[in-house]
Amino acid sequence: MTQALLPTVRARNIPMAWLEEIVDGMEMDLDQQRYEDYRSLLLYCHRAAGVVGQVAAEIFGYRNRQTLKYAHELGWPSS
């Protein structure tokens, strides 16, 4: 799978660490359905949604650097 993604990862300059975070988030789905504290929930949201938004922004392109922050925060729970 990573070989299939490699051309896009290189062309869009997507950090491999982001893709690893997404895999870690999906792994969390296998082990847990609930999180004991807010900090744990934020880690899950970062991995399973926030980083996904950042990768999508890189793939689709953007002009404003704030787009990455916005894309990441779309996956976070409301406070």
mmCIF file of N, CA, C and O in Angstrom:
data_model
loop_
_atom_site.group_PDB
_atom_site.id
_atom_site.type_symbol
_atom_site.label_atom_id
_atom_site.label_comp_id
_atom_site.label_asym_id
_atom_site.label_seq_id
_atom_site.Cartn_x
_atom_site.Cartn_y
_atom_site.Cartn_z
ATOM 1 N N MET A 1 0.825 -1.183 0.000
ATOM 2 C CA MET A 1 0.000 0.000 0.000
ATOM 3 C C MET A 1 0.873 1.252 0.000
ATOM 4 O O MET A 1 0.579 2.201 -0.711
ATOM 5 N N THR A 2 1.929 1.255 0.797
ATOM 6 C CA THR A 2 2.760 2.455 0.852
ATOM 7 C C THR A 2 3.445 2.726 -0.477
ATOM 8 O O THR A 2 3.639 3.880 -0.840
ATOM 9 N N GLN A 3 3.770 1.679 -1.218
ATOM 10 C CA GLN A 3 4.381 1.880 -2.536
ATOM 11 C C GLN A 3 3.401 2.566 -3.492
ATOM 12 O O GLN A 3 3.796 3.395 -4.293
ATOM 13 N N ALA A 4 2.129 2.218 -3.391
ATOM 14 C CA ALA A 4 1.115 2.842 -4.234
ATOM 15 C C ALA A 4 0.934 4.319 -3.883
ATOM 16 O O ALA A 4 0.641 5.144 -4.749
ATOM 17 N N LEU A 5 1.112 4.654 -2.625
ATOM 18 C CA LEU A 5 0.955 6.043 -2.186
ATOM 19 C C LEU A 5 2.188 6.899 -2.444
ATOM 20 O O LEU A 5 2.093 8.126 -2.481
ATOM 21 N N LEU A 6 3.325 6.269 -2.606
ATOM 22 C CA LEU A 6 4.592 6.995 -2.679
ATOM 23 C C LEU A 6 4.632 8.100 -3.734
ATOM 24 O O LEU A 6 5.093 9.208 -3.420
ATOM 25 N N PRO A 7 4.150 7.898 -4.951
ATOM 26 C CA PRO A 7 4.189 9.011 -5.919
ATOM 27 C C PRO A 7 3.417 10.249 -5.444
ATOM 28 O O PRO A 7 3.891 11.377 -5.589
ATOM 29 N N THR A 8 2.258 10.044 -4.848
ATOM 30 C CA THR A 8 1.465 11.171 -4.346
ATOM 31 C C THR A 8 2.142 11.809 -3.142
ATOM 32 O O THR A 8 2.185 13.038 -3.025
ATOM 33 N N VAL A 9 2.672 10.982 -2.258
ATOM 34 C CA VAL A 9 3.364 11.488 -1.068
ATOM 35 C C VAL A 9 4.530 12.378 -1.488
ATOM 36 O O VAL A 9 4.714 13.471 -0.950
ATOM 37 N N ARG A 10 5.283 11.931 -2.454
ATOM 38 C CA ARG A 10 6.428 12.727 -2.929
ATOM 39 C C ARG A 10 5.977 13.977 -3.673
ATOM 40 O O ARG A 10 6.508 15.066 -3.448
ATOM 41 N N ALA A 11 5.015 13.816 -4.560
ATOM 42 C CA ALA A 11 4.563 14.954 -5.365
ATOM 43 C C ALA A 11 3.940 16.056 -4.516
ATOM 44 O O ALA A 11 4.086 17.242 -4.825
ATOM 45 N N ARG A 12 3.249 15.676 -3.473
ATOM 46 C CA ARG A 12 2.554 16.658 -2.624
ATOM 47 C C ARG A 12 3.318 16.982 -1.355
ATOM 48 O O ARG A 12 2.831 17.724 -0.502
ATOM 49 N N ASN A 13 4.507 16.397 -1.209
ATOM 50 C CA ASN A 13 5.361 16.665 -0.051
ATOM 51 C C ASN A 13 4.655 16.358 1.277
ATOM 52 O O ASN A 13 4.693 17.138 2.223
ATOM 53 N N ILE A 14 3.990 15.218 1.326
ATOM 54 C CA ILE A 14 3.270 14.793 2.532
ATOM 55 C C ILE A 14 4.241 14.064 3.454
ATOM 56 O O ILE A 14 4.864 13.087 3.041
ATOM 57 N N PRO A 15 4.385 14.519 4.679
ATOM 58 C CA PRO A 15 5.288 13.831 5.606
ATOM 59 C C PRO A 15 4.812 12.402 5.893
ATOM 60 O O PRO A 15 3.637 12.179 6.184
ATOM 61 N N MET A 16 5.717 11.454 5.808
ATOM 62 C CA MET A 16 5.380 10.060 6.112
ATOM 63 C C MET A 16 4.878 9.924 7.547
ATOM 64 O O MET A 16 4.041 9.078 7.833
ATOM 65 N N ALA A 17 5.370 10.776 8.433
ATOM 66 C CA ALA A 17 4.921 10.732 9.832
ATOM 67 C C ALA A 17 3.413 10.960 9.924
ATOM 68 O O ALA A 17 2.755 10.388 10.792
ATOM 69 N N TRP A 18 2.867 11.784 9.045
ATOM 70 C CA TRP A 18 1.415 12.009 9.050
ATOM 71 C C TRP A 18 0.683 10.721 8.708
ATOM 72 O O TRP A 18 -0.313 10.377 9.345
ATOM 73 N N LEU A 19 1.168 10.011 7.713
ATOM 74 C CA LEU A 19 0.512 8.755 7.329
ATOM 75 C C LEU A 19 0.619 7.723 8.445
ATOM 76 O O LEU A 19 -0.325 6.973 8.703
ATOM 77 N N GLU A 20 1.752 7.707 9.126
ATOM 78 C CA GLU A 20 1.919 6.805 10.268
ATOM 79 C C GLU A 20 0.944 7.157 11.388
ATOM 80 O O GLU A 20 0.406 6.270 12.048
ATOM 81 N N GLU A 21 0.718 8.452 11.614
ATOM 82 C CA GLU A 21 -0.254 8.892 12.629
ATOM 83 C C GLU A 21 -1.658 8.395 12.284
ATOM 84 O O GLU A 21 -2.407 7.962 13.160
ATOM 85 N N ILE A 22 -2.010 8.451 10.999
ATOM 86 C CA ILE A 22 -3.332 7.978 10.582
ATOM 87 C C ILE A 22 -3.473 6.485 10.858
ATOM 88 O O ILE A 22 -4.500 6.037 11.384
ATOM 89 N N VAL A 23 -2.447 5.722 10.536
ATOM 90 C CA VAL A 23 -2.475 4.279 10.817
ATOM 91 C C VAL A 23 -2.601 4.040 12.322
ATOM 92 O O VAL A 23 -3.379 3.188 12.769
ATOM 93 N N ASP A 24 -1.875 4.807 13.115
ATOM 94 C CA ASP A 24 -1.980 4.679 14.581
ATOM 95 C C ASP A 24 -3.402 4.978 15.055
ATOM 96 O O ASP A 24 -3.917 4.321 15.958
ATOM 97 N N GLY A 25 -4.035 5.962 14.448
ATOM 98 C CA GLY A 25 -5.420 6.289 14.806
ATOM 99 C C GLY A 25 -6.377 5.161 14.472
ATOM 100 O O GLY A 25 -7.275 4.842 15.244
ATOM 101 N N MET A 26 -6.181 4.552 13.319
ATOM 102 C CA MET A 26 -7.044 3.429 12.937
ATOM 103 C C MET A 26 -6.810 2.230 13.853
ATOM 104 O O MET A 26 -7.747 1.508 14.198
ATOM 105 N N GLU A 27 -5.576 2.068 14.292
ATOM 106 C CA GLU A 27 -5.272 1.003 15.256
ATOM 107 C C GLU A 27 -5.985 1.259 16.586
ATOM 108 O O GLU A 27 -6.468 0.326 17.228
ATOM 109 N N MET A 28 -6.083 2.523 16.963
ATOM 110 C CA MET A 28 -6.805 2.864 18.189
ATOM 111 C C MET A 28 -8.268 2.444 18.081
ATOM 112 O O MET A 28 -8.878 2.066 19.082
ATOM 113 N N ASP A 29 -8.827 2.510 16.881
ATOM 114 C CA ASP A 29 -10.217 2.073 16.664
ATOM 115 C C ASP A 29 -10.398 0.594 17.001
ATOM 116 O O ASP A 29 -11.475 0.182 17.429
ATOM 117 N N LEU A 30 -9.367 -0.188 16.810
ATOM 118 C CA LEU A 30 -9.455 -1.629 17.083
ATOM 119 C C LEU A 30 -9.435 -1.935 18.569
ATOM 120 O O LEU A 30 -9.999 -2.939 19.002
ATOM 121 N N ASP A 31 -8.774 -1.069 19.337
ATOM 122 C CA ASP A 31 -8.553 -1.345 20.756
ATOM 123 C C ASP A 31 -9.532 -0.661 21.702
ATOM 124 O O ASP A 31 -9.731 -1.119 22.811
ATOM 125 N N GLN A 32 -10.112 0.454 21.279
ATOM 126 C CA GLN A 32 -10.933 1.236 22.202
ATOM 127 C C GLN A 32 -12.177 1.775 21.520
ATOM 128 O O GLN A 32 -12.147 2.104 20.337
ATOM 129 N N GLN A 33 -13.237 1.891 22.305
ATOM 130 C CA GLN A 33 -14.434 2.577 21.844
ATOM 131 C C GLN A 33 -14.679 3.861 22.632
ATOM 132 O O GLN A 33 -15.387 4.743 22.187
ATOM 133 N N ARG A 34 -14.091 3.932 23.834
ATOM 134 C CA ARG A 34 -14.250 5.107 24.699
ATOM 135 C C ARG A 34 -12.893 5.499 25.258
ATOM 136 O O ARG A 34 -12.030 4.663 25.422
ATOM 137 N N TYR A 35 -12.770 6.769 25.587
ATOM 138 C CA TYR A 35 -11.514 7.270 26.127
ATOM 139 C C TYR A 35 -11.750 7.788 27.537
ATOM 140 O O TYR A 35 -12.740 8.460 27.805
ATOM 141 N N GLU A 36 -10.820 7.435 28.414
ATOM 142 C CA GLU A 36 -10.991 7.733 29.839
ATOM 143 C C GLU A 36 -10.856 9.205 30.173
ATOM 144 O O GLU A 36 -11.407 9.663 31.157
ATOM 145 N N ASP A 37 -10.099 9.942 29.375
ATOM 146 C CA ASP A 37 -9.920 11.357 29.673
ATOM 147 C C ASP A 37 -9.847 12.170 28.377
ATOM 148 O O ASP A 37 -9.710 11.623 27.281
ATOM 149 N N TYR A 38 -9.946 13.452 28.530
ATOM 150 C CA TYR A 38 -9.983 14.359 27.379
ATOM 151 C C TYR A 38 -8.676 14.331 26.596
ATOM 152 O O TYR A 38 -8.671 14.395 25.377
ATOM 153 N N ARG A 39 -7.580 14.203 27.300
ATOM 154 C CA ARG A 39 -6.269 14.156 26.645
ATOM 155 C C ARG A 39 -6.173 12.957 25.697
ATOM 156 O O ARG A 39 -5.679 13.075 24.574
ATOM 157 N N SER A 40 -6.656 11.818 26.125
ATOM 158 C CA SER A 40 -6.657 10.616 25.284
ATOM 159 C C SER A 40 -7.568 10.802 24.071
ATOM 160 O O SER A 40 -7.246 10.377 22.960
ATOM 161 N N LEU A 41 -8.705 11.445 24.290
ATOM 162 C CA LEU A 41 -9.626 11.726 23.195
ATOM 163 C C LEU A 41 -8.972 12.653 22.167
ATOM 164 O O LEU A 41 -9.092 12.448 20.964
ATOM 165 N N LEU A 42 -8.251 13.672 22.641
ATOM 166 C CA LEU A 42 -7.576 14.586 21.729
ATOM 167 C C LEU A 42 -6.515 13.883 20.888
ATOM 168 O O LEU A 42 -6.365 14.174 19.693
ATOM 169 N N LEU A 43 -5.791 12.949 21.488
ATOM 170 C CA LEU A 43 -4.800 12.183 20.737
ATOM 171 C C LEU A 43 -5.487 11.393 19.631
ATOM 172 O O LEU A 43 -5.028 11.383 18.482
ATOM 173 N N TYR A 44 -6.597 10.758 19.980
ATOM 174 C CA TYR A 44 -7.353 10.005 18.976
ATOM 175 C C TYR A 44 -7.845 10.938 17.861
ATOM 176 O O TYR A 44 -7.693 10.628 16.676
ATOM 177 N N CYS A 45 -8.413 12.075 18.219
ATOM 178 C CA CYS A 45 -8.917 13.016 17.219
ATOM 179 C C CYS A 45 -7.798 13.523 16.319
ATOM 180 O O CYS A 45 -7.978 13.673 15.109
ATOM 181 N N HIS A 46 -6.643 13.769 16.904
ATOM 182 C CA HIS A 46 -5.479 14.196 16.127
ATOM 183 C C HIS A 46 -5.132 13.149 15.079
ATOM 184 O O HIS A 46 -4.977 13.459 13.899
ATOM 185 N N ARG A 47 -5.042 11.897 15.514
ATOM 186 C CA ARG A 47 -4.617 10.819 14.620
ATOM 187 C C ARG A 47 -5.677 10.422 13.607
ATOM 188 O O ARG A 47 -5.362 10.174 12.444
ATOM 189 N N ALA A 48 -6.912 10.332 14.027
ATOM 190 C CA ALA A 48 -7.970 9.781 13.173
ATOM 191 C C ALA A 48 -8.686 10.833 12.324
ATOM 192 O O ALA A 48 -9.392 10.470 11.389
ATOM 193 N N ALA A 49 -8.506 12.104 12.642
ATOM 194 C CA ALA A 49 -9.223 13.132 11.892
ATOM 195 C C ALA A 49 -8.347 14.340 11.552
ATOM 196 O O ALA A 49 -8.318 14.776 10.410
ATOM 197 N N GLY A 50 -7.645 14.870 12.536
ATOM 198 C CA GLY A 50 -6.857 16.082 12.298
ATOM 199 C C GLY A 50 -5.795 15.909 11.241
ATOM 200 O O GLY A 50 -5.675 16.713 10.310
ATOM 201 N N VAL A 51 -5.021 14.848 11.356
ATOM 202 C CA VAL A 51 -3.959 14.600 10.381
ATOM 203 C C VAL A 51 -4.556 14.250 9.017
ATOM 204 O O VAL A 51 -4.000 14.614 7.981
ATOM 205 N N VAL A 52 -5.698 13.590 9.013
ATOM 206 C CA VAL A 52 -6.384 13.288 7.753
ATOM 207 C C VAL A 52 -6.712 14.595 7.029
ATOM 208 O O VAL A 52 -6.525 14.713 5.810
ATOM 209 N N GLY A 53 -7.173 15.586 7.757
ATOM 210 C CA GLY A 53 -7.461 16.894 7.168
ATOM 211 C C GLY A 53 -6.215 17.549 6.598
ATOM 212 O O GLY A 53 -6.257 18.161 5.523
ATOM 213 N N GLN A 54 -5.109 17.429 7.302
ATOM 214 C CA GLN A 54 -3.863 18.010 6.812
ATOM 215 C C GLN A 54 -3.401 17.325 5.525
ATOM 216 O O GLN A 54 -2.970 18.000 4.581
ATOM 217 N N VAL A 55 -3.480 16.001 5.486
ATOM 218 C CA VAL A 55 -3.099 15.269 4.282
ATOM 219 C C VAL A 55 -4.005 15.681 3.116
ATOM 220 O O VAL A 55 -3.535 15.930 1.998
ATOM 221 N N ALA A 56 -5.299 15.785 3.378
ATOM 222 C CA ALA A 56 -6.236 16.194 2.327
ATOM 223 C C ALA A 56 -5.889 17.592 1.814
ATOM 224 O O ALA A 56 -5.920 17.836 0.599
ATOM 225 N N ALA A 57 -5.543 18.500 2.705
ATOM 226 C CA ALA A 57 -5.180 19.859 2.293
ATOM 227 C C ALA A 57 -3.948 19.835 1.395
ATOM 228 O O ALA A 57 -3.889 20.568 0.393
ATOM 229 N N GLU A 58 -2.983 18.998 1.726
ATOM 230 C CA GLU A 58 -1.786 18.883 0.887
ATOM 231 C C GLU A 58 -2.138 18.325 -0.489
ATOM 232 O O GLU A 58 -1.615 18.778 -1.506
ATOM 233 N N ILE A 59 -3.013 17.333 -0.539
ATOM 234 C CA ILE A 59 -3.395 16.721 -1.808
ATOM 235 C C ILE A 59 -4.171 17.715 -2.679
ATOM 236 O O ILE A 59 -3.902 17.849 -3.876
ATOM 237 N N PHE A 60 -5.120 18.421 -2.086
ATOM 238 C CA PHE A 60 -5.959 19.341 -2.854
ATOM 239 C C PHE A 60 -5.281 20.674 -3.134
ATOM 240 O O PHE A 60 -5.680 21.396 -4.039
ATOM 241 N N GLY A 61 -4.286 21.003 -2.336
ATOM 242 C CA GLY A 61 -3.569 22.262 -2.508
ATOM 243 C C GLY A 61 -4.210 23.395 -1.715
ATOM 244 O O GLY A 61 -5.399 23.358 -1.404
ATOM 245 N N TYR A 62 -3.411 24.367 -1.393
ATOM 246 C CA TYR A 62 -3.886 25.537 -0.641
ATOM 247 C C TYR A 62 -2.881 26.663 -0.835
ATOM 248 O O TYR A 62 -1.740 26.432 -1.242
ATOM 249 N N ARG A 63 -3.322 27.864 -0.544
ATOM 250 C CA ARG A 63 -2.445 29.029 -0.662
ATOM 251 C C ARG A 63 -2.095 29.609 0.701
ATOM 252 O O ARG A 63 -0.998 30.090 0.919
ATOM 253 N N ASN A 64 -3.039 29.572 1.591
ATOM 254 C CA ASN A 64 -2.870 30.170 2.912
ATOM 255 C C ASN A 64 -2.329 29.108 3.872
ATOM 256 O O ASN A 64 -2.945 28.067 4.065
ATOM 257 N N ARG A 65 -1.202 29.376 4.505
ATOM 258 C CA ARG A 65 -0.569 28.419 5.422
ATOM 259 C C ARG A 65 -1.494 28.061 6.601
ATOM 260 O O ARG A 65 -1.399 26.986 7.165
ATOM 261 N N GLN A 66 -2.399 28.950 6.951
ATOM 262 C CA GLN A 66 -3.352 28.693 8.038
ATOM 263 C C GLN A 66 -4.302 27.543 7.695
ATOM 264 O O GLN A 66 -4.971 27.001 8.570
ATOM 265 N N THR A 67 -4.379 27.191 6.423
ATOM 266 C CA THR A 67 -5.261 26.110 5.987
ATOM 267 C C THR A 67 -4.924 24.810 6.710
ATOM 268 O O THR A 67 -5.824 24.062 7.102
ATOM 269 N N LEU A 68 -3.638 24.527 6.916
ATOM 270 C CA LEU A 68 -3.241 23.295 7.614
ATOM 271 C C LEU A 68 -3.764 23.272 9.046
ATOM 272 O O LEU A 68 -4.252 22.250 9.520
ATOM 273 N N LYS A 69 -3.672 24.398 9.723
ATOM 274 C CA LYS A 69 -4.190 24.491 11.095
ATOM 275 C C LYS A 69 -5.703 24.289 11.096
ATOM 276 O O LYS A 69 -6.240 23.523 11.895
ATOM 277 N N TYR A 70 -6.376 24.962 10.194
ATOM 278 C CA TYR A 70 -7.833 24.846 10.091
ATOM 279 C C TYR A 70 -8.240 23.407 9.769
ATOM 280 O O TYR A 70 -9.149 22.858 10.387
ATOM 281 N N ALA A 71 -7.561 22.790 8.794
ATOM 282 C CA ALA A 71 -7.878 21.417 8.401
ATOM 283 C C ALA A 71 -7.705 20.469 9.575
ATOM 284 O O ALA A 71 -8.519 19.570 9.798
ATOM 285 N N HIS A 72 -6.658 20.672 10.353
ATOM 286 C CA HIS A 72 -6.397 19.816 11.513
ATOM 287 C C HIS A 72 -7.491 19.988 12.569
ATOM 288 O O HIS A 72 -7.990 19.029 13.133
ATOM 289 N N GLU A 73 -7.863 21.212 12.825
ATOM 290 C CA GLU A 73 -8.825 21.498 13.891
ATOM 291 C C GLU A 73 -10.251 21.078 13.542
ATOM 292 O O GLU A 73 -11.088 20.941 14.437
ATOM 293 N N LEU A 74 -10.547 20.853 12.276
ATOM 294 C CA LEU A 74 -11.880 20.359 11.900
ATOM 295 C C LEU A 74 -12.176 19.003 12.540
ATOM 296 O O LEU A 74 -13.331 18.675 12.782
ATOM 297 N N GLY A 75 -11.148 18.233 12.815
ATOM 298 C CA GLY A 75 -11.319 16.922 13.404
ATOM 299 C C GLY A 75 -11.367 16.892 14.916
ATOM 300 O O GLY A 75 -11.468 15.829 15.517
ATOM 301 N N TRP A 76 -11.290 18.045 15.560
ATOM 302 C CA TRP A 76 -11.229 18.091 17.027
ATOM 303 C C TRP A 76 -12.618 18.284 17.624
ATOM 304 O O TRP A 76 -13.476 18.925 17.022
ATOM 305 N N PRO A 77 -12.805 17.748 18.817
ATOM 306 C CA PRO A 77 -14.110 17.930 19.484
ATOM 307 C C PRO A 77 -14.292 19.393 19.892
ATOM 308 O O PRO A 77 -13.329 20.096 20.134
ATOM 309 N N SER A 78 -15.522 19.835 19.920
ATOM 310 C CA SER A 78 -15.827 21.188 20.372
ATOM 311 C C SER A 78 -15.581 21.274 21.869
ATOM 312 O O SER A 78 -15.846 20.347 22.608
ATOM 313 N N SER A 79 -15.069 22.416 22.290
ATOM 314 C CA SER A 79 -14.825 22.561 23.740
ATOM 315 C C SER A 79 -15.945 23.292 24.423
ATOM 316 O O SER A 79 -16.856 23.756 23.868
#
